[in-house]
Coordinates of C-alpha atoms in Angstrom, one line a residue:
Chain A
M1 CA 0.0 0.0 0.0
S2 CA 1.5 3.4 -1.0
D3 CA 2.0 6.2 1.4
Y4 CA -0.8 8.1 -0.3
H5 CA -3.3 5.3 0.3
T6 CA -2.2 5.0 3.9
A7 CA -2.8 8.7 4.4
T8 CA -6.2 8.5 2.7
R9 CA -7.2 5.7 4.9
A10 CA -5.9 7.3 8.0
R11 CA -7.6 10.5 6.9
I12 CA -5.2 12.8 8.6
R13 CA -5.8 16.1 6.8
L14 CA -4.5 19.4 8.1
F15 CA -5.2 22.9 7.1
V16 CA -2.0 25.0 7.1
D17 CA -1.4 28.7 6.3
A18 CA 1.8 28.1 4.3
P19 CA 2.0 28.0 0.5
L20 CA 2.1 24.4 -0.8
S21 CA 4.3 23.1 -3.6
G22 CA 6.6 20.2 -4.1
G23 CA 9.8 20.3 -1.9
Q24 CA 8.3 22.9 0.4
Q25 CA 8.8 22.6 4.2
V26 CA 5.8 23.3 6.5
M27 CA 6.2 24.0 10.2
L28 CA 3.4 22.8 12.4
T29 CA 1.7 24.9 15.0
R30 CA 1.8 23.7 18.6
D31 CA -1.8 22.4 18.4
Q32 CA -1.1 20.6 15.2
A33 CA 2.0 18.9 16.7
H34 CA 0.1 17.9 19.7
Y35 CA -2.7 16.4 17.6
L36 CA -0.5 14.7 15.1
F37 CA 2.2 13.2 17.5
G38 CA 0.3 13.1 20.8
V39 CA -3.3 12.3 19.9
M40 CA -2.8 10.4 16.6
R41 CA 0.6 8.9 17.6
Q42 CA 2.3 9.6 14.3
G43 CA 6.1 9.8 13.9
V44 CA 8.8 10.7 11.4
G45 CA 7.9 9.4 8.0
A46 CA 4.2 9.3 8.6
P47 CA 2.0 10.6 5.7
V48 CA -0.3 13.6 6.1
L49 CA -2.5 15.4 3.7
L50 CA -2.3 19.2 3.7
F51 CA -4.4 22.0 2.2
N52 CA -4.3 25.7 2.6
G53 CA -7.5 26.8 0.8
R54 CA -5.6 28.0 -2.3
D55 CA -3.1 25.4 -3.6
G56 CA -5.2 22.1 -3.6
E57 CA -4.3 19.1 -1.5
W58 CA -0.8 17.8 -1.1
R59 CA 0.8 14.7 0.4
A60 CA 3.5 15.5 2.9
K61 CA 5.7 13.4 5.2
V62 CA 6.7 14.1 8.8
A63 CA 10.3 15.1 8.8
E64 CA 10.6 16.2 12.5
A65 CA 8.3 15.3 15.3
G66 CA 8.4 17.1 18.7
K67 CA 6.0 17.6 21.6
R68 CA 5.3 21.2 20.7
A69 CA 6.5 21.6 17.2
G70 CA 7.1 19.6 14.0
R71 CA 8.1 19.9 10.4
L72 CA 6.6 18.3 7.3
D73 CA 8.1 17.9 3.8
V74 CA 5.6 18.4 1.0
V75 CA 5.9 15.6 -1.6
E76 CA 3.2 15.8 -4.3
Q77 CA -0.2 17.2 -5.1
T78 CA -3.1 14.8 -4.5
A79 CA -6.0 17.0 -5.6
A80 CA -6.3 20.2 -7.5
Q81 CA -7.8 23.3 -5.8
A82 CA -11.6 23.1 -6.1
L83 CA -14.0 26.0 -5.5
P84 CA -17.6 25.3 -4.4
P85 CA -20.4 27.2 -6.3
D86 CA -20.8 30.9 -5.5
F87 CA -23.3 30.4 -2.6
W88 CA -23.3 32.1 0.7
L89 CA -25.1 31.3 4.0
V90 CA -26.4 34.3 5.8
F91 CA -27.8 33.4 9.3
A92 CA -28.8 34.9 12.6
P93 CA -26.7 33.5 15.4
I94 CA -28.6 31.3 17.9
K95 CA -27.4 29.3 20.9
K96 CA -23.8 28.4 20.9
A97 CA -24.0 24.6 20.1
R98 CA -26.5 25.3 17.3
T99 CA -24.5 28.1 15.8
D100 CA -21.4 25.8 15.8
F101 CA -23.6 23.3 14.1
I102 CA -24.7 25.8 11.4
V103 CA -21.2 26.9 10.5
E104 CA -19.9 23.3 10.4
K105 CA -22.8 22.3 8.1
A106 CA -22.3 25.3 5.9
C107 CA -18.7 24.3 5.3
E108 CA -19.5 20.6 4.6
L109 CA -22.4 21.6 2.3
G110 CA -20.0 23.7 0.2
M111 CA -20.7 27.4 1.0
R112 CA -18.2 30.0 -0.2
R113 CA -18.9 32.4 2.6
I114 CA -20.7 32.4 6.0
Q115 CA -22.2 35.7 7.0
P116 CA -23.7 36.2 10.5
V117 CA -26.5 38.8 10.6
F118 CA -28.1 40.4 13.7
T119 CA -31.9 40.7 13.2
A120 CA -34.7 42.2 15.3
Y121 CA -35.3 38.9 17.1
T122 CA -31.7 37.7 17.4
N123 CA -30.9 37.1 21.0
S124 CA -27.2 36.5 20.7
E125 CA -25.3 39.8 20.6
R126 CA -21.7 38.7 20.6
L127 CA -20.1 36.2 18.4
R128 CA -16.6 34.7 18.7
R129 CA -15.7 34.9 15.1
D130 CA -12.2 33.3 15.6
R131 CA -13.9 30.3 17.3
L132 CA -16.4 29.9 14.5
Q133 CA -13.6 30.1 11.9
A134 CA -11.6 27.4 13.8
H135 CA -14.8 25.3 13.7
V136 CA -15.0 25.8 9.9
V137 CA -11.4 24.8 9.4
E138 CA -12.0 21.6 11.3
A139 CA -15.0 20.8 9.2
A140 CA -13.0 21.4 6.0
E141 CA -10.2 19.1 7.3
Q142 CA -12.9 16.4 7.8
C143 CA -14.9 16.8 4.7
G144 CA -12.0 16.4 2.2
G145 CA -12.6 19.7 0.5
T146 CA -9.7 22.0 -0.5
F147 CA -11.7 25.2 0.2
V148 CA -12.3 26.9 3.5
P149 CA -15.2 29.4 3.6
D150 CA -14.7 32.7 5.5
V151 CA -16.8 33.5 8.5
A152 CA -17.5 37.2 7.8
E153 CA -17.7 40.0 10.3
P154 CA -21.3 40.0 11.7
V155 CA -23.5 42.9 10.4
K156 CA -26.9 44.3 11.3
F157 CA -29.8 43.4 9.1
E158 CA -30.2 47.0 7.8
R159 CA -26.5 47.2 6.9
L160 CA -26.7 43.8 5.2
L161 CA -29.4 44.9 2.8
A162 CA -27.9 48.3 2.2
D163 CA -24.6 46.8 1.2
W164 CA -26.0 43.8 -0.6
P165 CA -24.0 43.1 -3.8
E166 CA -25.9 43.5 -7.1
G167 CA -26.7 40.3 -8.9
R168 CA -26.6 38.0 -5.9
Q169 CA -30.1 36.4 -5.3
I170 CA -31.3 36.1 -1.7
V171 CA -33.1 32.8 -1.1
F172 CA -35.3 33.9 1.9
C173 CA -36.6 31.1 4.0
D174 CA -40.0 32.6 4.6
E175 CA -42.5 31.2 7.1
S176 CA -45.5 32.7 5.4
R177 CA -47.9 30.4 3.6
D178 CA -47.7 31.9 0.1
A179 CA -44.0 31.3 -0.6
R180 CA -43.1 28.5 -3.1
P181 CA -41.5 25.2 -2.2
M182 CA -37.7 25.8 -2.3
A183 CA -36.7 23.1 -4.7
E184 CA -39.2 24.5 -7.3
A185 CA -38.4 28.2 -6.6
V186 CA -34.6 27.8 -7.0
A187 CA -34.8 25.4 -10.0
G188 CA -34.0 28.1 -12.6
L189 CA -31.4 29.8 -10.5
T190 CA -28.0 30.6 -12.1
G191 CA -25.3 32.8 -10.8
P192 CA -24.4 33.9 -7.2
A193 CA -26.9 33.3 -4.4
A194 CA -27.3 33.4 -0.7
V195 CA -29.6 31.5 1.6
L196 CA -31.0 33.7 4.4
I197 CA -32.0 32.0 7.7
G198 CA -33.6 33.9 10.5
P199 CA -33.3 33.3 14.3
E200 CA -35.7 31.2 16.3
G201 CA -38.9 33.3 16.2
G202 CA -38.2 34.2 12.6
F203 CA -38.0 37.7 11.1
S204 CA -40.0 40.7 12.3
A205 CA -43.0 41.6 10.1
Q206 CA -41.0 44.7 9.1
E207 CA -37.9 42.7 8.1
A208 CA -40.0 40.2 6.2
A209 CA -41.9 43.0 4.3
R210 CA -38.6 44.7 3.4
L211 CA -37.2 41.4 2.0
R212 CA -40.4 40.6 0.0
A213 CA -40.3 44.0 -1.6
R214 CA -36.8 43.4 -3.1
D215 CA -36.3 42.2 -6.7
D216 CA -33.4 40.0 -5.8
V217 CA -35.3 38.1 -3.1
I218 CA -36.7 34.6 -3.7
P219 CA -39.1 33.7 -0.9
V220 CA -39.2 29.9 -0.3
T221 CA -40.9 27.5 2.2
L222 CA -39.4 24.4 3.7
G223 CA -42.4 22.2 4.2
P224 CA -45.4 22.2 6.6
R225 CA -43.5 21.8 9.9
I226 CA -41.7 24.5 11.8
L227 CA -38.0 23.9 11.5
R228 CA -35.4 25.0 14.0
A229 CA -32.9 27.5 12.5
D230 CA -30.1 24.9 12.3
T231 CA -32.4 22.4 10.6
A232 CA -33.6 25.0 8.1
A233 CA -30.0 25.9 7.3
A234 CA -28.9 22.3 6.6
A235 CA -32.0 21.6 4.6
A236 CA -31.9 24.7 2.5
L237 CA -28.2 24.3 1.6
A238 CA -28.7 20.7 0.6
I239 CA -31.6 21.6 -1.6
L240 CA -29.7 24.5 -3.2
Q241 CA -26.7 22.3 -4.0
S242 CA -29.0 19.6 -5.4
V243 CA -31.1 21.9 -7.6
A244 CA -28.6 24.6 -8.6
G245 CA -25.2 23.7 -7.3
D246 CA -22.5 21.0 -7.5
W247 CA -24.6 18.0 -6.4
R248 CA -26.1 17.6 -9.8
Chain B
M1 CA -56.2 38.7 21.2
S2 CA -57.9 35.3 21.7
D3 CA -56.6 32.6 23.9
Y4 CA -55.7 30.6 20.9
H5 CA -53.5 33.3 19.4
T6 CA -51.8 33.8 22.8
A7 CA -51.1 30.1 23.0
T8 CA -49.7 30.1 19.4
R9 CA -47.5 33.0 20.1
A10 CA -46.3 31.7 23.4
R11 CA -45.8 28.4 21.6
I12 CA -46.4 26.2 24.6
R13 CA -47.1 22.8 23.1
L14 CA -47.1 19.6 25.1
F15 CA -47.2 16.0 24.1
V16 CA -49.5 13.9 26.3
D17 CA -50.5 10.3 26.4
A18 CA -54.2 10.8 27.1
P19 CA -56.9 10.7 24.5
L20 CA -57.9 14.3 23.4
S21 CA -61.5 15.5 22.9
G22 CA -63.5 18.5 23.9
G23 CA -64.3 18.6 27.7
Q24 CA -61.6 16.0 28.5
Q25 CA -59.4 16.5 31.5
V26 CA -55.7 15.9 31.2
M27 CA -53.3 15.3 34.2
L28 CA -49.8 16.6 33.8
T29 CA -46.7 14.6 34.6
R30 CA -44.4 15.9 37.3
D31 CA -41.9 17.1 34.6
Q32 CA -44.6 18.8 32.6
A33 CA -45.9 20.6 35.7
H34 CA -42.4 21.8 36.6
Y35 CA -41.9 23.0 33.0
L36 CA -45.3 24.7 32.7
F37 CA -45.6 26.3 36.1
G38 CA -42.0 26.6 37.2
V39 CA -40.0 27.3 34.1
M40 CA -42.6 29.0 31.9
R41 CA -44.4 30.7 34.9
Q42 CA -47.9 29.8 33.7
G43 CA -50.9 29.7 36.1
V44 CA -54.6 28.8 36.2
G45 CA -56.4 29.9 33.0
A46 CA -53.2 29.9 30.8
P47 CA -53.6 28.4 27.4
V48 CA -51.6 25.4 26.3
L49 CA -51.7 23.4 23.0
L50 CA -51.8 19.6 23.4
F51 CA -51.3 16.7 21.0
N52 CA -50.9 13.0 21.5
G53 CA -49.8 11.8 18.1
R54 CA -53.3 10.5 17.2
D55 CA -56.1 13.1 17.8
G56 CA -54.7 16.3 16.2
E57 CA -53.9 19.4 18.2
W58 CA -56.1 20.8 20.9
R59 CA -56.3 24.0 22.9
A60 CA -56.5 23.5 26.6
K61 CA -56.6 25.7 29.7
V62 CA -54.8 25.2 33.0
A63 CA -57.4 24.2 35.6
E64 CA -55.1 23.4 38.5
A65 CA -51.4 24.3 38.9
G66 CA -49.1 22.7 41.5
K67 CA -45.4 22.3 41.9
R68 CA -45.5 18.6 41.0
A69 CA -48.8 18.1 39.3
G70 CA -51.5 19.9 37.3
R71 CA -54.7 19.5 35.4
L72 CA -55.7 20.9 32.1
D73 CA -59.2 21.2 30.5
V74 CA -59.3 20.5 26.8
V75 CA -61.3 23.1 25.0
E76 CA -61.3 22.7 21.2
Q77 CA -59.4 21.2 18.3
T78 CA -56.9 23.6 16.7
A79 CA -55.5 21.3 14.0
A80 CA -56.5 17.9 12.5
Q81 CA -54.2 14.9 12.9
A82 CA -51.7 15.0 10.1
L83 CA -49.5 12.1 9.0
P84 CA -46.1 12.8 7.3
P85 CA -45.4 10.8 4.1
D86 CA -44.5 7.1 4.6
F87 CA -40.7 7.7 4.9
W88 CA -38.3 6.1 7.4
L89 CA -34.8 7.0 8.5
V90 CA -32.5 4.1 9.1
F91 CA -29.2 5.2 10.6
A92 CA -26.2 3.8 12.3
P93 CA -25.7 5.3 15.8
I94 CA -22.7 7.6 16.2
K95 CA -21.5 9.8 19.1
K96 CA -24.2 10.8 21.6
A97 CA -24.6 14.5 20.6
R98 CA -24.7 13.7 16.9
T99 CA -27.2 10.8 17.4
D100 CA -29.4 13.2 19.3
F101 CA -29.2 15.6 16.5
I102 CA -30.1 12.9 13.9
V103 CA -33.3 11.9 15.7
E104 CA -34.3 15.5 16.3
K105 CA -33.8 16.3 12.7
A106 CA -35.7 13.1 11.5
C107 CA -38.7 14.3 13.5
E108 CA -38.6 17.9 12.3
L109 CA -38.1 16.7 8.7
G110 CA -41.2 14.5 8.9
M111 CA -40.1 10.9 9.1
R112 CA -42.7 8.2 10.1
R113 CA -40.2 6.0 11.8
I114 CA -36.6 6.2 13.0
Q115 CA -34.8 2.8 12.9
P116 CA -31.3 2.5 14.4
V117 CA -29.1 -0.2 12.7
F118 CA -25.8 -1.7 13.9
T119 CA -23.4 -2.1 10.9
A120 CA -19.9 -3.5 10.7
Y121 CA -18.3 -0.1 11.3
T122 CA -20.7 1.1 14.0
N123 CA -18.8 2.0 17.1
S124 CA -21.7 2.6 19.5
E125 CA -23.1 -0.7 20.8
R126 CA -25.8 0.5 23.2
L127 CA -28.5 2.9 22.6
R128 CA -30.8 4.5 25.2
R129 CA -33.9 4.2 23.2
D130 CA -36.1 5.9 25.9
R131 CA -33.8 8.9 25.9
L132 CA -34.0 9.2 22.1
Q133 CA -37.7 8.8 22.1
A134 CA -38.0 11.7 24.7
H135 CA -35.8 13.7 22.4
V136 CA -38.1 13.0 19.5
V137 CA -41.2 14.1 21.6
E138 CA -39.4 17.4 22.4
A139 CA -38.7 18.0 18.7
A140 CA -42.4 17.2 17.9
E141 CA -43.6 19.7 20.5
Q142 CA -41.3 22.3 19.0
C143 CA -42.0 21.8 15.3
G144 CA -45.8 22.1 15.5
G145 CA -46.5 18.7 14.0
T146 CA -49.2 16.4 15.4
F147 CA -47.3 13.2 14.7
V148 CA -44.5 11.6 16.7
P149 CA -42.3 9.1 15.0
D150 CA -41.3 5.9 16.9
V151 CA -37.7 5.2 17.6
A152 CA -37.7 1.5 16.8
E153 CA -35.7 -1.2 18.6
P154 CA -32.1 -1.2 17.1
V155 CA -31.4 -4.2 14.8
K156 CA -28.3 -5.6 13.2
F157 CA -27.7 -4.9 9.5
E158 CA -28.2 -8.6 8.5
R159 CA -31.5 -8.7 10.4
L160 CA -32.6 -5.4 8.9
L161 CA -32.2 -6.7 5.3
A162 CA -33.7 -10.1 6.1
D163 CA -36.8 -8.6 7.6
W164 CA -37.1 -5.7 5.1
P165 CA -40.8 -5.1 4.2
E166 CA -41.6 -5.7 0.5
G167 CA -42.3 -2.6 -1.5
R168 CA -40.4 -0.1 0.6
Q169 CA -37.5 1.4 -1.4
I170 CA -34.1 1.9 0.3
V171 CA -32.4 5.2 -0.6
F172 CA -28.8 4.2 0.1
C173 CA -26.4 7.1 0.6
D174 CA -23.5 5.5 -1.2
E175 CA -20.0 7.0 -1.2
S176 CA -18.9 5.3 -4.4
R177 CA -18.5 7.5 -7.4
D178 CA -21.1 5.9 -9.8
A179 CA -24.3 6.5 -7.8
R180 CA -26.7 9.1 -9.1
P181 CA -27.2 12.5 -7.5
M182 CA -30.0 12.0 -4.9
A183 CA -32.5 14.6 -6.2
E184 CA -32.4 13.0 -9.7
A185 CA -32.4 9.4 -8.4
V186 CA -35.5 9.8 -6.2
A187 CA -37.4 12.1 -8.6
G188 CA -39.7 9.3 -9.8
L189 CA -40.2 7.7 -6.4
T190 CA -43.7 7.0 -5.2
G191 CA -44.8 4.8 -2.3
P192 CA -43.0 3.9 0.9
A193 CA -39.2 4.6 1.2
A194 CA -36.4 4.7 3.7
V195 CA -33.2 6.7 3.7
L196 CA -30.2 4.6 4.9
I197 CA -27.2 6.4 6.4
G198 CA -24.1 4.6 7.5
P199 CA -21.8 5.4 10.4
E200 CA -18.6 7.5 10.2
G201 CA -16.4 5.4 8.0
G202 CA -19.3 4.3 5.9
F203 CA -20.5 0.7 5.1
S204 CA -18.1 -2.2 4.8
A205 CA -17.4 -3.3 1.2
Q206 CA -19.5 -6.4 1.9
E207 CA -22.5 -4.4 3.2
A208 CA -22.3 -2.0 0.2
A209 CA -22.2 -4.9 -2.2
R210 CA -25.2 -6.6 -0.6
L211 CA -27.2 -3.3 -0.8
R212 CA -26.3 -2.7 -4.4
A213 CA -27.4 -6.2 -5.4
R214 CA -31.0 -5.6 -4.1
D215 CA -33.8 -4.6 -6.4
D216 CA -35.3 -2.3 -3.9
V217 CA -32.2 -0.2 -3.3
I218 CA -31.6 3.2 -4.9
P219 CA -27.9 4.2 -4.5
V220 CA -27.5 7.9 -4.4
T221 CA -24.7 10.4 -3.8
L222 CA -24.8 13.7 -1.8
G223 CA -22.2 15.8 -3.7
P224 CA -18.5 15.9 -4.0
R225 CA -17.5 16.5 -0.3
I226 CA -17.5 13.9 2.4
L227 CA -20.4 14.6 4.8
R228 CA -20.6 13.6 8.4
A229 CA -23.3 11.1 9.1
D230 CA -25.6 13.7 10.8
T231 CA -25.1 16.2 7.9
A232 CA -25.9 13.4 5.4
A233 CA -29.1 12.5 7.3
A234 CA -30.4 16.1 7.4
A235 CA -29.5 16.7 3.8
A236 CA -31.0 13.4 2.5
L237 CA -34.3 13.8 4.4
A238 CA -34.7 17.4 3.1
I239 CA -34.1 16.3 -0.5
L240 CA -36.5 13.4 -0.2
Q241 CA -39.3 15.6 1.2
S242 CA -38.6 18.2 -1.5
V243 CA -38.6 15.8 -4.4
A244 CA -41.0 13.1 -3.4
G245 CA -42.6 14.1 -0.1
D246 CA -44.8 16.8 1.5
W247 CA -42.6 19.8 0.7
R248 CA -43.8 20.1 -2.8

């Protein structure tokens, strides 16, 4: 069995900041060295897959292994850089565990960008963006992708709409009865889009009216039951990828 | 504002075992009394929505409120009993928090039955079925549905296939490259179906081969990235409801 297959089977994949190319040396952070040598019990010569979000995936070999540091030698490219479709998730932060869940799912389900938004009914007022970004990196390591979506700076709802980029459709998960089923409503969609998920309690009547008045908004429903915000996010992203994204 | 609207807005919905009809009295369990009177600070006269999985949803009023007990008077029906489509989720148990997540999502996403299965690569060997069922009840209270899916007794993979009911299609989330995208593969589906999700690490080669050899199995893929089992479950159920279920 080749090194590459061993690495694939072991599924040790690490995100690194460094540029990746053949012959390159990569220094591990303290956390990565602890994980690789302490938790996963790897030693000199062990294969590891690396990606940095820009240069695809590369096979590397452990060259030095210490308790708090380590060095890898980059050997060869194992996958080209792949970009997911130009989709964003815009969501209102909810409780910690469910917010973590949402950003993890957004990465696995192939979003380009994750944008937190504070709406009228959003309870959470602070967001540890660095913690969410670390969560996204972990999801990217696990899901085998070569791209890592950014968790953007949270913005208020008004600001979000005022600065909204022209040409990007907003798929608005609307709880009112007259919106169309999502799979049908996004079937003809081409070009950039964003899924917008409200907090528990939904959008205020004013927010919903402002959204419905816009030309670039597609109101959609997600079935007859009331979904929690994290369920709605996972469901909507899966449908978007299935109907208009890279799951076809 | 009528009582009914207040109850809807407050969204206090309780699952009860008792039959429901106008004029009926319903005794609360100790936990329900604590929740309703302690946590939610409701008192005599407060409106509560009740359902039992069989008789639809009913508006009731608190008639007696105590620390450890309480009594409700059932007033009038607010929704008819509604059955979701005849879909099951069959899944291999994973870590506790993610298993909880899967059963919660299966309820919100309208499954009729939730069937745990032990496969070759399933790490978890025991399952607190009563705890999972309680979790499902909580999800049903929250999602506004009138139906509560059963968490069935876990079975081994061999037994599952040997006893599989005739005429129920198995939507097999297959990690091999040649399966069709799920939305396309289930587009023509009518009649009973089940989504089958493996554990982290997937199915063994032998299990996958046995599945692919069956006439009632539809192998499907869920895009180019590797999904965690809980993500795959939520994604697959949303696509099934969108394409062949009650989200159309």
